[in-house]
Short mmCIF file of C-alpha atoms in Angstrom, two decimals:
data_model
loop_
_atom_site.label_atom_id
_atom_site.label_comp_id
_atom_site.label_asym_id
_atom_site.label_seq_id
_atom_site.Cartn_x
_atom_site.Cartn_y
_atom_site.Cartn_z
CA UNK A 1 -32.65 -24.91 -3.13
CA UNK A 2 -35.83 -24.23 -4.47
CA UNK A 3 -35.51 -25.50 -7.55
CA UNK A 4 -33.43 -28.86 -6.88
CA UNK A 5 -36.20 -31.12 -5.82
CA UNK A 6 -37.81 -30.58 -9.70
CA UNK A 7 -33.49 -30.95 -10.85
CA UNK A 8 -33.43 -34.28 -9.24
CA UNK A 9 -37.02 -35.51 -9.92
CA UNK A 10 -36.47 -34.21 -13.99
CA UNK A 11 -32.90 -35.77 -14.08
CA UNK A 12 -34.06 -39.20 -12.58
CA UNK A 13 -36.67 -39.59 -14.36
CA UNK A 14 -35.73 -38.61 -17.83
CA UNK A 15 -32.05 -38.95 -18.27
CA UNK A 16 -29.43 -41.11 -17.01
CA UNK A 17 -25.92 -41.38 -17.78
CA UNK A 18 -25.18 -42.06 -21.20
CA UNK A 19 -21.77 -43.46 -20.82
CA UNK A 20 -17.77 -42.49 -19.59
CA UNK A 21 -16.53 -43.09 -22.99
CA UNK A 22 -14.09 -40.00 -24.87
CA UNK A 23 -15.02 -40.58 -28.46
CA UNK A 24 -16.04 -37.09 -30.41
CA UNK A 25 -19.46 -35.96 -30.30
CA UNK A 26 -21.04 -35.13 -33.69
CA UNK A 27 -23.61 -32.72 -34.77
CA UNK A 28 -24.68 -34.65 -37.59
CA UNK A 29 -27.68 -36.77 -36.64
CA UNK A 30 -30.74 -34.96 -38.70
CA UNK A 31 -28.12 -33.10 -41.40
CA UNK A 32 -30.47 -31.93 -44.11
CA UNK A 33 -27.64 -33.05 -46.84
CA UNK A 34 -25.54 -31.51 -48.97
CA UNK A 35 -27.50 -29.13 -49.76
CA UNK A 36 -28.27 -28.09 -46.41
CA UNK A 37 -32.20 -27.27 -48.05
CA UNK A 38 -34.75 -28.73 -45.31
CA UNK A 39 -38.21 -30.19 -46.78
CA UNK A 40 -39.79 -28.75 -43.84
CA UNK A 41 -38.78 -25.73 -43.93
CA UNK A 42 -39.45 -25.13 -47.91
CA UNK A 43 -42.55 -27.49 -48.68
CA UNK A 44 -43.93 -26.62 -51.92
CA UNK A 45 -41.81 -23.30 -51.78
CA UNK A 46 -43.82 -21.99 -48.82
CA UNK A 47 -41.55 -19.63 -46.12
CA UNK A 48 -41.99 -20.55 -42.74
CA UNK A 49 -43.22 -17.16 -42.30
CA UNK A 50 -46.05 -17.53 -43.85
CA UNK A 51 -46.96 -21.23 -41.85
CA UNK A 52 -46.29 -19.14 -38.80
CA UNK A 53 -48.53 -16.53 -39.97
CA UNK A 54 -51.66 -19.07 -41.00
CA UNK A 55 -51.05 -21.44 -37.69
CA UNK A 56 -51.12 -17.97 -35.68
CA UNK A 57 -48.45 -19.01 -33.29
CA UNK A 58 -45.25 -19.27 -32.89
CA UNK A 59 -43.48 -22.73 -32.63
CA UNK A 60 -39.85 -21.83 -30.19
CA UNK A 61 -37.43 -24.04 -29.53
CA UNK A 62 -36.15 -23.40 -26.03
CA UNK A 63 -34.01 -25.09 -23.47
CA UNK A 64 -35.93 -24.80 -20.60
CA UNK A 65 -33.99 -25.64 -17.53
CA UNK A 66 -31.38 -22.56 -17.11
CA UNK A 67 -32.85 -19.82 -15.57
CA UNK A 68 -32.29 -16.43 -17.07
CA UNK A 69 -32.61 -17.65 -20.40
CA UNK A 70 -35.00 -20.34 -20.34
CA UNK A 71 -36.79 -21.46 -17.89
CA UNK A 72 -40.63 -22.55 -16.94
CA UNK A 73 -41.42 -22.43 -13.21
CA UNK A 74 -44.02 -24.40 -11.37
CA UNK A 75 -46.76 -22.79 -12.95
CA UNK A 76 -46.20 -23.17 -16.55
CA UNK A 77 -44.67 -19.66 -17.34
CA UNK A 78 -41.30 -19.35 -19.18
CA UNK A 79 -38.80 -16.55 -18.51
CA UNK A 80 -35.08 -16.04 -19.50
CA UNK A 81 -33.20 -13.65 -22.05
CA UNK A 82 -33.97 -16.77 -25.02
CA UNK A 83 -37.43 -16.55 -24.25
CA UNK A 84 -37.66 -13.01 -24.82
CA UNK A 85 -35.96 -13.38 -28.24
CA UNK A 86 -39.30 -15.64 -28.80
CA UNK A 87 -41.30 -13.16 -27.84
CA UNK A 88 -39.81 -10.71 -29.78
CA UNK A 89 -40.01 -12.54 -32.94
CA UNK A 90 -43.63 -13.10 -32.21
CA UNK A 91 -44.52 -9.81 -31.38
CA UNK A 92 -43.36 -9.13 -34.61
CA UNK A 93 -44.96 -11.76 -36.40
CA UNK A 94 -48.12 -11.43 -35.19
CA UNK A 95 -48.10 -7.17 -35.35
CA UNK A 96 -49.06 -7.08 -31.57
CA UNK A 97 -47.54 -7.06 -28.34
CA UNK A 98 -50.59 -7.78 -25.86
CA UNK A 99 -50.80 -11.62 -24.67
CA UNK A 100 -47.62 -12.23 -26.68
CA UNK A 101 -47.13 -15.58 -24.83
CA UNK A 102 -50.65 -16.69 -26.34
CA UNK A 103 -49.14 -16.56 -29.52
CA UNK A 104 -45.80 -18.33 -28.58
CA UNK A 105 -45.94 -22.29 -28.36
CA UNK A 106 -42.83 -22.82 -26.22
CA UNK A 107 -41.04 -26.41 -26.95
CA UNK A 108 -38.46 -27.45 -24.28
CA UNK A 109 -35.31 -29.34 -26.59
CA UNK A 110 -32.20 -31.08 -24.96
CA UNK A 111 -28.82 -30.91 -26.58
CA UNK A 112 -29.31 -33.77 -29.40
CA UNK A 113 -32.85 -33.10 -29.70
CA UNK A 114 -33.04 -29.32 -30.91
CA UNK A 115 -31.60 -30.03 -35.05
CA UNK A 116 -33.76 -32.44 -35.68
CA UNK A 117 -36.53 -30.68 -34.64
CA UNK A 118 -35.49 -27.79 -36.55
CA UNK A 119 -34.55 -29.92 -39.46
CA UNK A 120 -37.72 -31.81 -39.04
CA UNK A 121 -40.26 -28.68 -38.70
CA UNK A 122 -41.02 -29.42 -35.52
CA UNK A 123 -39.86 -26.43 -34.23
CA UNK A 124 -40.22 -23.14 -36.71
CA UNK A 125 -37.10 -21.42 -34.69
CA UNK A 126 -33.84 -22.17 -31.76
CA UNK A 127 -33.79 -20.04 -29.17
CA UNK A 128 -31.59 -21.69 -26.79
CA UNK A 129 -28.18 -22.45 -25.62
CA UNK A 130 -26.83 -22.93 -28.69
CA UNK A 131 -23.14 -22.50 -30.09
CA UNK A 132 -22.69 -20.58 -33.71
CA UNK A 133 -19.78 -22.61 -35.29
CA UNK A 134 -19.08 -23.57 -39.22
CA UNK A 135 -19.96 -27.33 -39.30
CA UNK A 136 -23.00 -26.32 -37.58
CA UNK A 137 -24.01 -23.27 -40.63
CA UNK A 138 -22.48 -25.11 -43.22
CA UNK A 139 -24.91 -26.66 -46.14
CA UNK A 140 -22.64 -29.37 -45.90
CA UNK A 141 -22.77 -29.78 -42.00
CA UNK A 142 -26.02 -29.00 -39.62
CA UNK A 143 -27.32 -26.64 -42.72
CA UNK A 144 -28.56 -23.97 -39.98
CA UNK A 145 -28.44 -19.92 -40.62
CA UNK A 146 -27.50 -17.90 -37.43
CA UNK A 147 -28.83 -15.04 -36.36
CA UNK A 148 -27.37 -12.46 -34.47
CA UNK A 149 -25.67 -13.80 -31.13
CA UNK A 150 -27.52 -12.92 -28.30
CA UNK A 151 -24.84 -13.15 -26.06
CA UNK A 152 -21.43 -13.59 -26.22
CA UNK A 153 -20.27 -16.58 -23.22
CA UNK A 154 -17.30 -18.83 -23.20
CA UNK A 155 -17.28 -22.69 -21.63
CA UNK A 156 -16.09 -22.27 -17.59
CA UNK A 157 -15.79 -25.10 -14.96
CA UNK A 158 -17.40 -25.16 -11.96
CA UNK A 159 -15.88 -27.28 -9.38
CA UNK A 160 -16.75 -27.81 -5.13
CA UNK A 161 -14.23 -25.16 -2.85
CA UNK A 162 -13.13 -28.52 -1.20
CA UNK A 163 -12.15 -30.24 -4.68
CA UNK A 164 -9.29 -27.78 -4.41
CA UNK A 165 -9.55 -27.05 -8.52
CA UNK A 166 -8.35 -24.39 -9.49
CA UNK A 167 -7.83 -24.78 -13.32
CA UNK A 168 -7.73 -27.47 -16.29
CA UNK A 169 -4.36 -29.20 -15.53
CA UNK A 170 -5.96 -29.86 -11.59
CA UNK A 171 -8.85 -32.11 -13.49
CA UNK A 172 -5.76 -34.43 -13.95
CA UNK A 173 -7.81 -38.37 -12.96
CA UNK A 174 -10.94 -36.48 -11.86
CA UNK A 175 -14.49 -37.52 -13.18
CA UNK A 176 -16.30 -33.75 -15.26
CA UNK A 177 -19.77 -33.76 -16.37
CA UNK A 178 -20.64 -32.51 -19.34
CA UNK A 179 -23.74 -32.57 -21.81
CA UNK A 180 -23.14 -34.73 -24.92
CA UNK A 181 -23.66 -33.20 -28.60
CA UNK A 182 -22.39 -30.24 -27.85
CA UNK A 183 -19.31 -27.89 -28.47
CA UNK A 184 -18.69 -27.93 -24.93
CA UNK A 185 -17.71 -31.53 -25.29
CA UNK A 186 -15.32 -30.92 -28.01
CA UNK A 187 -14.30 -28.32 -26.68
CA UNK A 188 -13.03 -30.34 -22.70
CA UNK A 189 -11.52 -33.24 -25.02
CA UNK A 190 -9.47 -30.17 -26.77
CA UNK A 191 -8.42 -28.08 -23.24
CA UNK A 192 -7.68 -31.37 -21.42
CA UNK A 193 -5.45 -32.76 -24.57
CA UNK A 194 -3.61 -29.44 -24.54
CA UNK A 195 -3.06 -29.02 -20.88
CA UNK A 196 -1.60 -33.08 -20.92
CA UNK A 197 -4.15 -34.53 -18.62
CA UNK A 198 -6.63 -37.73 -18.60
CA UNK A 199 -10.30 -37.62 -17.54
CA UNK A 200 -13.19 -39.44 -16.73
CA UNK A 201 -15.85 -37.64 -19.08
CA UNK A 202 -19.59 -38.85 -17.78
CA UNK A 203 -21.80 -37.72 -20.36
CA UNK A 204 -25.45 -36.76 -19.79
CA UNK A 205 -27.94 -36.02 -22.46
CA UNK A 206 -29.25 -32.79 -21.25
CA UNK A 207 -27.79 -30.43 -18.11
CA UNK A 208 -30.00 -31.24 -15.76
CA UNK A 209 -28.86 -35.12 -15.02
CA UNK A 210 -25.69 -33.59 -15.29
CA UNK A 211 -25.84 -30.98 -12.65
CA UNK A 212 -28.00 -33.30 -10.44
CA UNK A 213 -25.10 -36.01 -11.04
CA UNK A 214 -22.22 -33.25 -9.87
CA UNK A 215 -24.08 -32.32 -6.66
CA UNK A 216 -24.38 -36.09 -6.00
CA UNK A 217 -20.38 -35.97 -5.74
CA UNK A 218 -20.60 -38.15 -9.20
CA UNK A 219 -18.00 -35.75 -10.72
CA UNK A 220 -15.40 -33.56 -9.27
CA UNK A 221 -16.22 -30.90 -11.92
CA UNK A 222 -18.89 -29.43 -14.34
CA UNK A 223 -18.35 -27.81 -17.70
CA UNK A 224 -20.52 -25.82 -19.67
CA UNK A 225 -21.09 -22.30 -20.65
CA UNK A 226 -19.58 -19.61 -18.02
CA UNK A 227 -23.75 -18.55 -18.44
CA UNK A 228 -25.16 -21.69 -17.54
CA UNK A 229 -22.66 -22.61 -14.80
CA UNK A 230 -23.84 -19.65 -13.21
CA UNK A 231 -27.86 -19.99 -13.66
CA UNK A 232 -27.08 -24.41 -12.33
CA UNK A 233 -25.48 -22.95 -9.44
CA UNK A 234 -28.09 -21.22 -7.70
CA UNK A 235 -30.19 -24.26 -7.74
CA UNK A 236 -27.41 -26.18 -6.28
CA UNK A 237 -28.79 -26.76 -2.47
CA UNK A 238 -25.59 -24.91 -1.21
CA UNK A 239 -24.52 -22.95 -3.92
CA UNK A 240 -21.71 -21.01 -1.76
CA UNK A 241 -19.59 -24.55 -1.51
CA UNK A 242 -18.87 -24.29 -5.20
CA UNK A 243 -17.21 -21.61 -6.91
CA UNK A 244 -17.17 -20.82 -10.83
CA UNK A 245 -13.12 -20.91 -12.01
CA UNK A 246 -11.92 -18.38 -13.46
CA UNK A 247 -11.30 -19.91 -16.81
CA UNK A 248 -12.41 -19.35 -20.40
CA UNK A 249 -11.82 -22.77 -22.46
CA UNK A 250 -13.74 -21.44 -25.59
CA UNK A 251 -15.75 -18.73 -27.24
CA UNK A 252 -18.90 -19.55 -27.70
CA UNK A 253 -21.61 -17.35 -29.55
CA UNK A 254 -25.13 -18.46 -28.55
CA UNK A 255 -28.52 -16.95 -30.72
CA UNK A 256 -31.17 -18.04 -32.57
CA UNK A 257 -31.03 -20.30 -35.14
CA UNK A 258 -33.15 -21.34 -38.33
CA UNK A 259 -32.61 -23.76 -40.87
CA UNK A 260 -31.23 -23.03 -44.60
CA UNK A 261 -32.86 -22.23 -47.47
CA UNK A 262 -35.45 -19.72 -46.23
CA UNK A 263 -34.33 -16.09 -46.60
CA UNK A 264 -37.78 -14.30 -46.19
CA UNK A 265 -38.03 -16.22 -42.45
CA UNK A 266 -34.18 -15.87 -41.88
CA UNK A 267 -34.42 -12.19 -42.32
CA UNK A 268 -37.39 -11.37 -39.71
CA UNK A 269 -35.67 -13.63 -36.99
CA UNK A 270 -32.30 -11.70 -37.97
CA UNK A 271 -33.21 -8.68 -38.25
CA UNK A 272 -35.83 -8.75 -35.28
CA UNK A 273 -32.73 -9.55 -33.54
CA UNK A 274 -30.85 -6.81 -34.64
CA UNK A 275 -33.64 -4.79 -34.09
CA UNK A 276 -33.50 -5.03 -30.38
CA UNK A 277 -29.60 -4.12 -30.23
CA UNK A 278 -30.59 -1.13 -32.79
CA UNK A 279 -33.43 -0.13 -30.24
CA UNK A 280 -30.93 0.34 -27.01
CA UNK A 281 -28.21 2.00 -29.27
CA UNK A 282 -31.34 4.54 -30.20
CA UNK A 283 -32.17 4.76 -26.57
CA UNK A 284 -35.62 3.36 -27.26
CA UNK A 285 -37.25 1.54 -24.16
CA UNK A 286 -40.80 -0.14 -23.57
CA UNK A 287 -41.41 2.99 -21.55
CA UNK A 288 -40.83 5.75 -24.23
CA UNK A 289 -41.20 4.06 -27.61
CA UNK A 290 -44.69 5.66 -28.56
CA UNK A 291 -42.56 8.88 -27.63
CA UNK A 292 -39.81 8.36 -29.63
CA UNK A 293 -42.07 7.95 -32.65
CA UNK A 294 -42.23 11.68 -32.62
CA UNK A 295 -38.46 12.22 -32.88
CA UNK A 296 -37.94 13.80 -35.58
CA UNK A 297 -34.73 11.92 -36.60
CA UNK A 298 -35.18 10.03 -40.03
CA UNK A 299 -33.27 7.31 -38.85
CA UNK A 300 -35.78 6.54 -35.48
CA UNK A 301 -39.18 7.13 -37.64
CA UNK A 302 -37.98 4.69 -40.44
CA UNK A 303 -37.04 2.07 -37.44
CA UNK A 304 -40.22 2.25 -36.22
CA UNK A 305 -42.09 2.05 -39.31
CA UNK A 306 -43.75 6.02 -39.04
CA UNK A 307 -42.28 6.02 -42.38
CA UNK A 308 -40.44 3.72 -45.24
CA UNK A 309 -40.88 0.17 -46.47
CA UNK A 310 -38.85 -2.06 -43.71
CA UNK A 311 -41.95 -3.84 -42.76
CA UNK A 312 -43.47 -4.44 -46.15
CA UNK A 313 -39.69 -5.52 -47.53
CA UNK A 314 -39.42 -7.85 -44.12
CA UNK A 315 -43.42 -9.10 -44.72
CA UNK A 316 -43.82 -7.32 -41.35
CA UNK A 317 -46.31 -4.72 -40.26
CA UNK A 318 -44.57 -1.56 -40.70
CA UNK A 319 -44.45 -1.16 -36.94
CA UNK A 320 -43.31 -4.02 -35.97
CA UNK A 321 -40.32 -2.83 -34.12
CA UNK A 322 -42.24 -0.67 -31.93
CA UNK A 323 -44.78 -4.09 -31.24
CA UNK A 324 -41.22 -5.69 -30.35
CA UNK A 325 -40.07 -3.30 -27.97
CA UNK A 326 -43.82 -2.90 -26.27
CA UNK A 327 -43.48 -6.93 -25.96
CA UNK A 328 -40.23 -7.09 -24.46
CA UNK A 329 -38.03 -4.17 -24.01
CA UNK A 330 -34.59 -3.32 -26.03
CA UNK A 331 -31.78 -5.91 -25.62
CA UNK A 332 -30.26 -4.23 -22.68
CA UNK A 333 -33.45 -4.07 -20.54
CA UNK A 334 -33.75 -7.80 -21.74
CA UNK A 335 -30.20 -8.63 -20.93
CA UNK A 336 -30.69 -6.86 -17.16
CA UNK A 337 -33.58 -8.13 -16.52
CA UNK A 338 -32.94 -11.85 -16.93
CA UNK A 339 -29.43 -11.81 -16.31
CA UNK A 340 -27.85 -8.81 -15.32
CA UNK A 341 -28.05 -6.33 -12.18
CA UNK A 342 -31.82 -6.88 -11.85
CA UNK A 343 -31.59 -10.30 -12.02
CA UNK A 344 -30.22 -13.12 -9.33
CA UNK A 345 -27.56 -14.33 -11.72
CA UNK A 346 -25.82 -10.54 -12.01
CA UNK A 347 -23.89 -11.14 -14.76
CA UNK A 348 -21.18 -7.83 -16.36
CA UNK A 349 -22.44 -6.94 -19.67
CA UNK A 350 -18.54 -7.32 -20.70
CA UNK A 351 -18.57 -7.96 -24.43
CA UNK A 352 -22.40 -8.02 -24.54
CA UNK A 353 -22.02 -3.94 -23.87
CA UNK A 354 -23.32 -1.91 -27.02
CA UNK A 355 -20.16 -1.49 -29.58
CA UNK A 356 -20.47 2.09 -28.81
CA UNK A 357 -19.92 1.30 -24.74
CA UNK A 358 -16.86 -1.01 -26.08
CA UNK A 359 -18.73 -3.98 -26.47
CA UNK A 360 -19.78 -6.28 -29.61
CA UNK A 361 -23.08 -5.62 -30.03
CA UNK A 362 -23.60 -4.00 -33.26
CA UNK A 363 -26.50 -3.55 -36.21
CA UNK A 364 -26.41 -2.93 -39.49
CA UNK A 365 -28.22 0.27 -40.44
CA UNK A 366 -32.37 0.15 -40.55
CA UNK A 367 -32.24 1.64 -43.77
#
């Protein structure tokens, strides 16, 4: 409720409809070529690293309008599990974890807008909604490099309890909304061909005319990630008269994403990234991580930089880790505070548990 007077006001005003037509979304609108090498990304052989290091901030690519990943209330500030990945990376960066959102430049980037601001240098890093597939990380395709997944979701349907929906085949001559450029189109025109049944698809060009469009009884159902279907619900004015299906139509990996053909700023966002999953599998927290550089385990003091090269190798600080974790926590106190039991959304870890706890969240060794 409190948040669909800004829904409606932000759909209306920015995004309409784009049409009820079925052809195939592409993802190739910006494609840095064959080679999949971006001009923005490698002028005159520079890394992005250093560009982020000279401008001294941060340029993030966010979505903006989900909460628990991204999302900026009335006042400006941003929030969400994506955001924190920004932060992270900046804290890094920038060898500091006070006023990390000083450093941070947040840019809010709709479904066809985020690759060619990528591509374009617009943007020096995705953190958003977005789906890891091979057209999209091939040099021949999107030319992007993934980092780790940040979490693990799958594309759901959320429908009204008096539609009486209660999987794909009952979409058979209803209207779904869905977000153009995106998997999660592909992915409806695959589910619906399987399951033998025609739909109206009404395409919007970002999720917020499309949730805005559902509520207005424009569609009988809305597909997108299991996530986000969650996060749009709450800020439906009566979110207990719709109910999230229990169906999976897709795996879908979202993380952070950079372009090709820059290893040195590939590696910090990566391995940042890994670095928060390597913190909670060490049991380091924002709370005990000047602590924990006492342990005398080899393996903790060359994560946090008391001793060895990571930082220097990386073009980090050596203690960059332990700015990250000041900044923002380990990936489980990030993932609980945005999203799961602290949060309003109260989502299972379920495969975004620790791969020790059964889950797929796994680093390589900081060695």
């Amino acid at each position: 409720m409190r948040k669909w007077g800004s829904l409606l006001l932000a759909a209306s005003l920015s995004v309409a409809a784009i049409s009820a037509c079925t052809s195939a979304p592409t993802d190739t609108a910006g494609s840095p070529g064959a080679e999949g090498a971006s001009p923005a990304a490698t002028a005159a052989g520079r890394s992005r690293l250093d560009m982020v290091k000279e401008r001294g901030k941060l340029i993030c690519g966010v979505e903006g309008t989900i909460p628990g990943f991204s999302f900026v209330d009335p006042s400006g500030t941003y929030s969400g599990l994506d955001v924190d990945v920004c932060r992270a990376v900046a804290a890094a960066v920038f060898g500091t974890s006070e006023d990390i959102d000083s450093k941070i430049e947040y840019r809010n980037l709709d479904s066809t807008a985020r690759f060619p601001a990528l591509q374009n240098g617009e943007v020096d890093m995705l953190s958003r909604n977005t789906t890891w597939t091979a057209s999209r990380d091939a040099a021949g395709g999107n030319g992007l490099e993934f980092a780790p997944t940040t979490f693990y979701d799958g594309q759901g349907l959320l429908v009204s309890k008096a539609s009486g929906i209660q999987d794909v085949a009952g979409l058979a001559g209803k209207s779904v909304c869905v977000e153009t450029g995106t998997t999660t189109e592909l992915n409806l025109a695959s589910r619906t061909k399987e399951a033998g049944v025609t739909i109206n698809e009404v395409k919007f060009q970002d999720s917020n005319a499309a949730i805005a469009a559902f509520a207005e009884g424009r569609c009988e159902a809305f597909t997108s990630d299991r996530s986000q279907l969650a996060a749009k619900r709450t800020s439906l004015p009566n979110p207990d008269d719709y109910v999230l299906l229990d169906v999976v139509m897709s795996k879908e990996p979202l993380g952070p994403v950079t372009i090709n053909g820059d290893s040195r700023w590939y590696d910090v966002v990566k391995w940042v990234t890994y670095g928060l999953i390597q913190a909670e599998e060490f049991g380091i927290t924002q709370a005990n991580v000047d602590q924990m550089k006492q342990d005398p385990n080899p393996d903790i003091q060359n994560f946090l930089g008391v001793q060895g090269e990571l930082g220097s190798q990386l073009g980090l600080p050596a203690d960059f880790m332990v700015h990250v974790i000041k900044a923002v926590g380990n990936y489980g106190e990030i993932y609980e505070r945005n999203v799961g039991s602290g949060s309003e959304l109260n989502i299972s870890r379920g495969p975004n548990e620790l791969w020790t706890k059964g889950g797929l969240m796994y680093s390589p060794p900081f060695r």
